[in-house]
Structures are given as C-alpha cells and as structure tokens.
Tab-separated table of C-alpha atoms in Angstrom:
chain	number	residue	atom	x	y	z
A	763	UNK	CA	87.361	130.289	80.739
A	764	UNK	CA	89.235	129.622	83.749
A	765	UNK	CA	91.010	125.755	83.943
A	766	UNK	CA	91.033	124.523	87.438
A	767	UNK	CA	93.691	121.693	88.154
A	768	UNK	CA	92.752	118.230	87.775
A	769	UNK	CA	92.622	116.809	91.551
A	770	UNK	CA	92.585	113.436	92.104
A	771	UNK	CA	90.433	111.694	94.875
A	772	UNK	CA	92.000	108.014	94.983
A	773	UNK	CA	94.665	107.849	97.999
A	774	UNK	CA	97.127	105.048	98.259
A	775	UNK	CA	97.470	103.174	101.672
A	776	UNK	CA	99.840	105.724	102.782
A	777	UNK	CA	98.474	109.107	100.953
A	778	UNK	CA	95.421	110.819	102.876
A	779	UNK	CA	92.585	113.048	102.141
A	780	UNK	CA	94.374	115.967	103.858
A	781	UNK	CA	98.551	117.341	103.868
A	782	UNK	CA	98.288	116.145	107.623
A	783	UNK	CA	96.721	112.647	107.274
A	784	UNK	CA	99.088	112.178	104.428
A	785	UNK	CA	102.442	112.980	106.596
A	786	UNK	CA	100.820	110.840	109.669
A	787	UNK	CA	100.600	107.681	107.379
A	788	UNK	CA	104.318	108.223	106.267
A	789	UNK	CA	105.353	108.847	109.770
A	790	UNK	CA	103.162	105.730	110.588
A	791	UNK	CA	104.832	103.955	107.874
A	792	UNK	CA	108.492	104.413	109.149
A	793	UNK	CA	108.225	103.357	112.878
A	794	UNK	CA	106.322	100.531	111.903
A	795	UNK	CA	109.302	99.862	109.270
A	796	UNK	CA	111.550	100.689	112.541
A	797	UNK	CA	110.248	98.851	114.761
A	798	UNK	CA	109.821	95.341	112.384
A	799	UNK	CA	113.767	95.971	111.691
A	800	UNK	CA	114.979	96.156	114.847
A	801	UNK	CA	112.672	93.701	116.574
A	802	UNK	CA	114.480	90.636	118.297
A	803	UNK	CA	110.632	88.765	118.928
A	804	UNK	CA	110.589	84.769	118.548
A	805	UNK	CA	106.869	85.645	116.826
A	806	UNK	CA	105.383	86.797	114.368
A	807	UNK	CA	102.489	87.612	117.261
A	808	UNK	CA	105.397	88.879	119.335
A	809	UNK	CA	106.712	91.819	116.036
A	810	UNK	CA	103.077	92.213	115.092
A	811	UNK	CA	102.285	93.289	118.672
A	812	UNK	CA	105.269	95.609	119.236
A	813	UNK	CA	104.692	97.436	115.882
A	814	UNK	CA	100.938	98.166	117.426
A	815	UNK	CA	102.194	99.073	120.619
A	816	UNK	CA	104.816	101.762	119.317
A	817	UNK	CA	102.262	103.200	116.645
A	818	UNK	CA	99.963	103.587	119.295
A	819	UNK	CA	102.463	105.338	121.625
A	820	UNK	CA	104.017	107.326	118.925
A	821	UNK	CA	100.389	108.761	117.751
A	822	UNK	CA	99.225	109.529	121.601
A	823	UNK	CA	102.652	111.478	122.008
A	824	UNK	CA	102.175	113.292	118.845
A	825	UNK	CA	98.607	113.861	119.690
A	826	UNK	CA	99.659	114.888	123.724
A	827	UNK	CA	102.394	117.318	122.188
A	828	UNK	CA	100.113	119.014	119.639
A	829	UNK	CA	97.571	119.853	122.756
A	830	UNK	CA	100.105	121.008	125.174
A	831	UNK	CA	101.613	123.433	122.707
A	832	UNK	CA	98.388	124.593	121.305
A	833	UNK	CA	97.824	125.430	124.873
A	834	UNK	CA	101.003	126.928	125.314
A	835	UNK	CA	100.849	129.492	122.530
A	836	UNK	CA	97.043	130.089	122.678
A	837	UNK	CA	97.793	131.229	126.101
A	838	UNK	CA	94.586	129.298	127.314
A	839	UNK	CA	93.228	126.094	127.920
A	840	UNK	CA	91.971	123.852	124.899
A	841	UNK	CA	88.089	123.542	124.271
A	842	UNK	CA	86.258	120.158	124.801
A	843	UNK	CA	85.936	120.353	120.939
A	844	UNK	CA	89.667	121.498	120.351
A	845	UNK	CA	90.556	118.132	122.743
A	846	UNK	CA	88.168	115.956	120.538
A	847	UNK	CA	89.553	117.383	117.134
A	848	UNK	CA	93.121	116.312	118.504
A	849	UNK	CA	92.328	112.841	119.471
A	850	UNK	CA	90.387	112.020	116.779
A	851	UNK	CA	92.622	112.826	114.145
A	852	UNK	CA	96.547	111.586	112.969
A	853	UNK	CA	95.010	108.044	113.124
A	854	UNK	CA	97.074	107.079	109.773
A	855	UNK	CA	100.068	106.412	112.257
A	856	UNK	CA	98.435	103.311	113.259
A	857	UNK	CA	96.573	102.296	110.445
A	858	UNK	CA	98.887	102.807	107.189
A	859	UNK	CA	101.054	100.113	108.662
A	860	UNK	CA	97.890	97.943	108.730
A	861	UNK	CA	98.840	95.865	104.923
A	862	UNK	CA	102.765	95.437	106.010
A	863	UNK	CA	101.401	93.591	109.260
A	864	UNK	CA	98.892	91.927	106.865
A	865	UNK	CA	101.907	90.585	105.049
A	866	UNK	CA	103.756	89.687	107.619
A	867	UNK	CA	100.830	87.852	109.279
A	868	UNK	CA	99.867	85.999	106.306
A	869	UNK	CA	103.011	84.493	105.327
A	870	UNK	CA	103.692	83.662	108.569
A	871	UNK	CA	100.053	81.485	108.948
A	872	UNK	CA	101.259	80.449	105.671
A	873	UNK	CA	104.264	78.971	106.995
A	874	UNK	CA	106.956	81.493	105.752
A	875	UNK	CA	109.879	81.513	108.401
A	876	UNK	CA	109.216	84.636	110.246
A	877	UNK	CA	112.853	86.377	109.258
A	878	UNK	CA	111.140	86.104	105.437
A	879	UNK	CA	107.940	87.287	106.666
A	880	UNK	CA	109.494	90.186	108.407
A	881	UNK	CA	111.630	91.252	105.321
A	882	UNK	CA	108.202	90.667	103.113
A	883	UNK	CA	106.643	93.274	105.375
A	884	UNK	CA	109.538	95.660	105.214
A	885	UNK	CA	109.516	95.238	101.242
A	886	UNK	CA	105.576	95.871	101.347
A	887	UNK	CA	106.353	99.190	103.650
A	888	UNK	CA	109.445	100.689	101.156
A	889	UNK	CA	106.694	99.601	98.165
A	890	UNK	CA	104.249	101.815	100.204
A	891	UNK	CA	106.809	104.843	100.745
A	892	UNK	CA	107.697	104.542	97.249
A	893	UNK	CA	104.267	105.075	96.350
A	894	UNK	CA	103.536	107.735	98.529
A	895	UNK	CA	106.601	109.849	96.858
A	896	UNK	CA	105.255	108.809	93.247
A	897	UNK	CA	102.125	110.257	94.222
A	898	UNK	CA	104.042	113.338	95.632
A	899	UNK	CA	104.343	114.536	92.343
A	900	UNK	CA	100.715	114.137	91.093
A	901	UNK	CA	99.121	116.978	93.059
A	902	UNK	CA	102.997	118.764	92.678
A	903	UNK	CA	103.276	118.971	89.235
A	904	UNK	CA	106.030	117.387	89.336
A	905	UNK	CA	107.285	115.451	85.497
A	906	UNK	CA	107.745	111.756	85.039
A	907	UNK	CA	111.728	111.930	86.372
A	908	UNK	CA	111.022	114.469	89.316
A	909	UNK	CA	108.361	111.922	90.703
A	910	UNK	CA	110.657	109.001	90.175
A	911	UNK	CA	113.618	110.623	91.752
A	912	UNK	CA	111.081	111.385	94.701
A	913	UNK	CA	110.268	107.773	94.522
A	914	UNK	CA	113.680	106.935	95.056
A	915	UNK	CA	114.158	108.856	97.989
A	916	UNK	CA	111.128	108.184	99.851
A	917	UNK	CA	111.808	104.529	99.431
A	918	UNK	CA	115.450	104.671	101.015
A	919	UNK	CA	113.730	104.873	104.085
A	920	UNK	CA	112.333	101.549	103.815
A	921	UNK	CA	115.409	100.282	102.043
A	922	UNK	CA	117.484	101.648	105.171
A	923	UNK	CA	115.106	99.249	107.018
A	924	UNK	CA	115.826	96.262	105.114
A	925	UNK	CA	119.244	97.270	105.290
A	926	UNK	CA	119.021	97.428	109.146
A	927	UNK	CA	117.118	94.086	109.818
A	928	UNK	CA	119.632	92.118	107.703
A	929	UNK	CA	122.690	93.615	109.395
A	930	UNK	CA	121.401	93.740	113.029
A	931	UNK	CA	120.323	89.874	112.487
C-alpha cells in the first residue's frame, strides 16, 4: 500500500497554488511593506497609490527580465504563447498586498490618523509573512519549532518595516 503525502489545497493571502505564485506574493508582500515604510505621502490615497504604482512596476520588470533572458538563453525569439504565459502570470506581486491596503484604507475612512493606519498595514503585512513561513513548513515537513523559527524569520522582514517607518518618521 503506498501512502502518498497529505497536500493541502487552502493558501493563505500570501501562499499560492504553485512554488512561483507563492515567492511572487512574498516578494509582493515586501515592497508593498517597503514602500508603506518609507513613504513621506500626506494621504492615505497618496501611500495607497504609491504601493500600487511600485507593485505594478516591480511585477512588469520581473515579468520584462524573465522574457529577455528566456530569449537570451533560448537563443531565439519568444512565442506569442511564451509572451502571454509571461504576462499573465507573477500577478501575486500586486495582489497579496491587496488586505494590508485594505487595512490601511479602512482605518483611515474610519478616522484612524494615517501614521496608525500605516503601521496597522505594516502589522497586517509581517502577520501575512509570518504566515506564509508557518505554512512553509506544512508542505516541508517541517515540526512544530522548525515552522515557528521559520515564522520568526519571515516576519523580521515586516518587523524591519515597522522598525523603518518609526525611525525614518
């Protein structure tokens, strides 16, 4: 009787289907951290806006730099279909930031200051990449302290934001 792994199907915000949807959403997950921490906007409008902007330009250079080296070491030029796959995919750059913004745009409507708001969101993001590195160890095997530890360590990234946005304002 051969005993297959259990696989799980649920994803968290940041966790995708696939290993490359998965590290996009991370990715995704840190510049919009970034860019929150080190924003100087009067707005919440004004931080939600240049987090959209930079995912955006961050997943159309990622997508631009997978197609010119495919085409550099395939020694040809990419298909219509090989072109489509690339800008169709890596999407979770933009949209696993999607429930920080959330937070940061409800508590601003909800008449949080917007310094609050913006360390709300950056709590919600280190919450997310803490998540992400529990869940690291589902599919790895990993035991109870291994997945905490890589908890831990996927969460200083966010807590390097926090960290960032307090001392740079």
């Amino acid at each position: 009787m051969l005993i297959r792994p259990r696989v799980h199907r649920h994803h968290f915000w940041v966790t995708g289907p696939d290993e490359e949807s998965t590290a996009a959403g991370i990715y995704g997950v840190i510049i919009g951290a970034a860019v929150m921490a080190s924003s100087h906007a009067a707005t919440a409008a004004a931080v939600i806006g240049a987090v959209v902007v930079a995912l955006i330009v961050y997943w159309t250079a990622e997508r631009y730099s997978r197609l010119v080296a495919q085409r550099i070491h395939a020694h040809r030029r990419p298909t219509a279909r090989e072109v489509r796959a690339q800008l169709t995919t890596g999407w979770e750059i933009v949209t696993a930031s999607a429930l920080p913004v959330a937070v940061l745009a409800l508590l601003r409507v909800g008449g949080v200051p917007l310094r609050a708001s913006v360390l709300s969101a950056l709590v919600c993001s280190t919450l997310l990449l803490c998540l992400a590195g529990w869940e690291v160890g589902r599919n790895g095997q990993l035991t109870r302290p291994e997945r905490l530890v890589s908890a831990l360590v996927a969460g200083v990234f966010g807590a390097l934001m926090i960290l960032l946005k307090i001392t740079l304002h």
